[in-house]
Amino acid sequence: MKSNLAPLGPKADKDTVRRHNLSLVLRAVRDEGEAGEATRAGVAGRVGLTRAAVSSLVEQLIDSGFLTESGKTFSGQAGRPGTALKVARTGPAGLGVEINIDYVSVCVVDLAGTGRVRQTEHLDNRGAPPGEVVARAAGIAARTLDSAREQDLHPVGAALALPGLVSGGSVRQAPNLGWNQVPAEELFASALAGLRPGRAALPVSSENEANLAALAELWFGGLDKARSFLYLTGEIGVGGALVIGGELLRGAHGFAGEIGHVVVDPAGPECRCGSRGCLEQYAGQAALLRAAGIDEDTTGPVAELERRARAGDARAVEAVAEAGRMLGRVLSGAVNLIDPEAVVLGGIYRSLMPWLAPPADEELTGRVVSGLWSPGSGRLRASSVAGDAARGAAALVMQDVLADPVAYAGRNGTGVAR
């Protein structure tokens, strides 16, 4: 979660400059803490401010509950040892809520982006009224908030990770849920408020779940500094997201990345989106299980698919390999178009990589025109455990806190008012 804040212009007033500098220092401590220990001197060198200015800003952030001190640290250089700084493990937090076709996952992260509370319930949300699904998600979120409060964490906002086309607070279309024009933010905010009478309402935002999983991968994953990648997540549907230069590419209407509905065969099976032969019909969870001869109602069907593949079951191995070939063909077009550093596979694909990756890699090698793709190059990667939509959603909330800590000082247990 690196910061790229631009310097302020000469006409910025003192309060704007102070808020900007507090954000710079808070981000610097968070980023330094990922690599080791942060000190006032180290932060001053990182952000380009004097040590005296940084010390003053650090004291304000400590008083407001955003930073803590944790003893002395020795640099090995002459001079007095510095005091190690860390972002607080209590106070402002972010709430992320992923509503997917067959589960709801809720996560709370702290200022460091660490997942502190997680609750996941497996629910079949297909065909259920949207209000009912969102109300169930709000119930899980309310229980998660209670657990967070026990750790002195106080979420300042909630972000929804939703499948399908998400824009303006609504799910425009989610074929696998059967949702059209569902005002998800409004429904969730209302349901959560009803479960927490007398408490301040949480601001609610929303985003496509694949986009948020990609952001989690960018911020917390093991991409070896890759800043441009295509993220693909396999669930019941197939979602995608594009990260270019460390920024999410949303497209003109916010709908970029719908790779699951790229047509593989115009005469292929009918898709829930209304088209035919979409990638989802060949590489989605239902297609994989059907090809492997596994009933979707089996307990843990994907785990059963993996077990059979590991045991060398020919039907299971071929089902996953064929999905890999279809993925490779579609991905090769995307790679030719955007030239990413890597393609990252998440969701159910992550555990199926031993059988999925070789045929996908072979297709990519034969179809990527630059000649820069080759099997085993490391450009086709499994997502990290950290890359999940609920955590990405919660971390997205925390971006607002990091961008303007003054706006959140004194809220929900933090110390000094502005």
mmCIF file of N, CA, C and O in Angstrom, residues 19 64 66 92 156-157 203 397-416 418:
data_model
loop_
_atom_site.group_PDB
_atom_site.id
_atom_site.type_symbol
_atom_site.label_atom_id
_atom_site.label_comp_id
_atom_site.label_asym_id
_atom_site.label_seq_id
_atom_site.Cartn_x
_atom_site.Cartn_y
_atom_site.Cartn_z
ATOM 1 N N ARG A 19 -2.435 18.924 7.145
ATOM 2 C CA ARG A 19 -3.160 17.665 6.930
ATOM 3 C C ARG A 19 -2.404 16.788 5.933
ATOM 4 O O ARG A 19 -2.304 15.558 6.111
ATOM 5 N N SER A 64 -3.261 11.611 18.830
ATOM 6 C CA SER A 64 -4.554 11.298 18.219
ATOM 7 C C SER A 64 -4.814 9.798 18.122
ATOM 8 O O SER A 64 -5.860 9.383 17.638
ATOM 9 N N PHE A 66 -3.056 7.454 16.387
ATOM 10 C CA PHE A 66 -2.719 6.788 15.131
ATOM 11 C C PHE A 66 -1.370 6.082 15.182
ATOM 12 O O PHE A 66 -1.153 5.118 14.452
ATOM 13 N N PRO A 92 -9.078 3.557 14.611
ATOM 14 C CA PRO A 92 -9.789 3.464 13.327
ATOM 15 C C PRO A 92 -9.490 2.163 12.598
ATOM 16 O O PRO A 92 -8.361 1.671 12.591
ATOM 17 N N VAL A 156 -14.527 2.844 10.661
ATOM 18 C CA VAL A 156 -15.042 4.178 10.326
ATOM 19 C C VAL A 156 -15.819 4.161 9.013
ATOM 20 O O VAL A 156 -16.330 5.193 8.579
ATOM 21 N N GLY A 157 -15.895 3.015 8.369
ATOM 22 C CA GLY A 157 -16.634 2.888 7.125
ATOM 23 C C GLY A 157 -16.679 1.436 6.711
ATOM 24 O O GLY A 157 -15.935 0.599 7.225
ATOM 25 N N PRO A 203 -20.534 5.028 6.946
ATOM 26 C CA PRO A 203 -20.561 5.290 5.500
ATOM 27 C C PRO A 203 -20.313 3.984 4.746
ATOM 28 O O PRO A 203 -19.475 3.178 5.152
ATOM 29 N N VAL A 397 -11.262 1.189 2.679
ATOM 30 C CA VAL A 397 -11.773 2.149 3.663
ATOM 31 C C VAL A 397 -10.622 2.877 4.346
ATOM 32 O O VAL A 397 -10.654 4.096 4.540
ATOM 33 N N MET A 398 -9.568 2.117 4.672
ATOM 34 C CA MET A 398 -8.444 2.700 5.397
ATOM 35 C C MET A 398 -7.636 3.668 4.541
ATOM 36 O O MET A 398 -6.890 4.496 5.070
ATOM 37 N N GLN A 399 -7.773 3.591 3.233
ATOM 38 C CA GLN A 399 -7.084 4.565 2.382
ATOM 39 C C GLN A 399 -7.554 5.981 2.691
ATOM 40 O O GLN A 399 -6.768 6.935 2.632
ATOM 41 N N ASP A 400 -8.833 6.129 3.011
ATOM 42 C CA ASP A 400 -9.350 7.460 3.357
ATOM 43 C C ASP A 400 -8.740 7.961 4.663
ATOM 44 O O ASP A 400 -8.450 9.151 4.805
ATOM 45 N N VAL A 401 -8.557 7.059 5.626
ATOM 46 C CA VAL A 401 -7.950 7.446 6.902
ATOM 47 C C VAL A 401 -6.502 7.851 6.692
ATOM 48 O O VAL A 401 -6.040 8.873 7.217
ATOM 49 N N LEU A 402 -5.775 7.068 5.912
ATOM 50 C CA LEU A 402 -4.374 7.378 5.640
ATOM 51 C C LEU A 402 -4.228 8.681 4.866
ATOM 52 O O LEU A 402 -3.257 9.414 5.045
ATOM 53 N N ALA A 403 -5.200 8.974 3.997
ATOM 54 C CA ALA A 403 -5.124 10.181 3.172
ATOM 55 C C ALA A 403 -5.405 11.439 3.969
ATOM 56 O O ALA A 403 -4.904 12.513 3.629
ATOM 57 N N ASP A 404 -6.187 11.337 5.054
ATOM 58 C CA ASP A 404 -6.534 12.517 5.845
ATOM 59 C C ASP A 404 -6.821 12.110 7.282
ATOM 60 O O ASP A 404 -7.977 12.093 7.726
ATOM 61 N N PRO A 405 -5.785 11.774 8.053
ATOM 62 C CA PRO A 405 -6.019 11.323 9.428
ATOM 63 C C PRO A 405 -6.741 12.355 10.291
ATOM 64 O O PRO A 405 -7.479 11.998 11.203
ATOM 65 N N VAL A 406 -6.560 13.643 9.980
ATOM 66 C CA VAL A 406 -7.225 14.686 10.762
ATOM 67 C C VAL A 406 -8.738 14.502 10.736
ATOM 68 O O VAL A 406 -9.428 14.712 11.738
ATOM 69 N N ALA A 407 -9.266 14.084 9.614
ATOM 70 C CA ALA A 407 -10.721 13.914 9.483
ATOM 71 C C ALA A 407 -11.253 12.822 10.391
ATOM 72 O O ALA A 407 -12.456 12.785 10.675
ATOM 73 N N TYR A 408 -10.366 11.929 10.868
ATOM 74 C CA TYR A 408 -10.806 10.808 11.685
ATOM 75 C C TYR A 408 -10.319 10.905 13.121
ATOM 76 O O TYR A 408 -10.612 10.028 13.927
ATOM 77 N N ALA A 409 -9.570 11.955 13.460
ATOM 78 C CA ALA A 409 -9.113 12.139 14.832
ATOM 79 C C ALA A 409 -10.310 12.426 15.727
ATOM 80 O O ALA A 409 -11.196 13.202 15.385
ATOM 81 N N GLY A 410 -10.333 11.779 16.883
ATOM 82 C CA GLY A 410 -11.438 11.990 17.805
ATOM 83 C C GLY A 410 -12.643 11.138 17.516
ATOM 84 O O GLY A 410 -13.603 11.149 18.273
ATOM 85 N N ARG A 411 -12.614 10.352 16.428
ATOM 86 C CA ARG A 411 -13.738 9.490 16.095
ATOM 87 C C ARG A 411 -13.552 8.113 16.686
ATOM 88 O O ARG A 411 -12.479 7.535 16.616
ATOM 89 N N ASN A 412 -14.594 7.591 17.251
ATOM 90 C CA ASN A 412 -14.627 6.185 17.658
ATOM 91 C C ASN A 412 -13.427 5.731 18.465
ATOM 92 O O ASN A 412 -12.822 4.705 18.211
ATOM 93 N N GLY A 413 -13.048 6.555 19.407
ATOM 94 C CA GLY A 413 -12.002 6.111 20.304
ATOM 95 C C GLY A 413 -10.642 6.684 20.047
ATOM 96 O O GLY A 413 -9.733 6.494 20.841
ATOM 97 N N THR A 414 -10.406 7.402 18.929
ATOM 98 C CA THR A 414 -9.109 8.039 18.755
ATOM 99 C C THR A 414 -9.059 9.273 19.611
ATOM 100 O O THR A 414 -10.085 9.838 20.006
ATOM 101 N N GLY A 415 -7.860 9.734 19.899
ATOM 102 C CA GLY A 415 -7.665 10.712 20.948
ATOM 103 C C GLY A 415 -8.043 12.153 20.670
ATOM 104 O O GLY A 415 -9.187 12.551 20.794
ATOM 105 N N VAL A 416 -7.086 12.969 20.282
ATOM 106 C CA VAL A 416 -7.259 14.417 20.227
ATOM 107 C C VAL A 416 -8.154 14.825 19.076
ATOM 108 O O VAL A 416 -8.014 14.314 17.968
ATOM 109 N N ARG A 418 -9.593 17.524 16.190
ATOM 110 C CA ARG A 418 -8.771 18.243 15.220
ATOM 111 C C ARG A 418 -8.326 19.594 15.725
ATOM 112 O O ARG A 418 -9.056 20.357 16.252
#
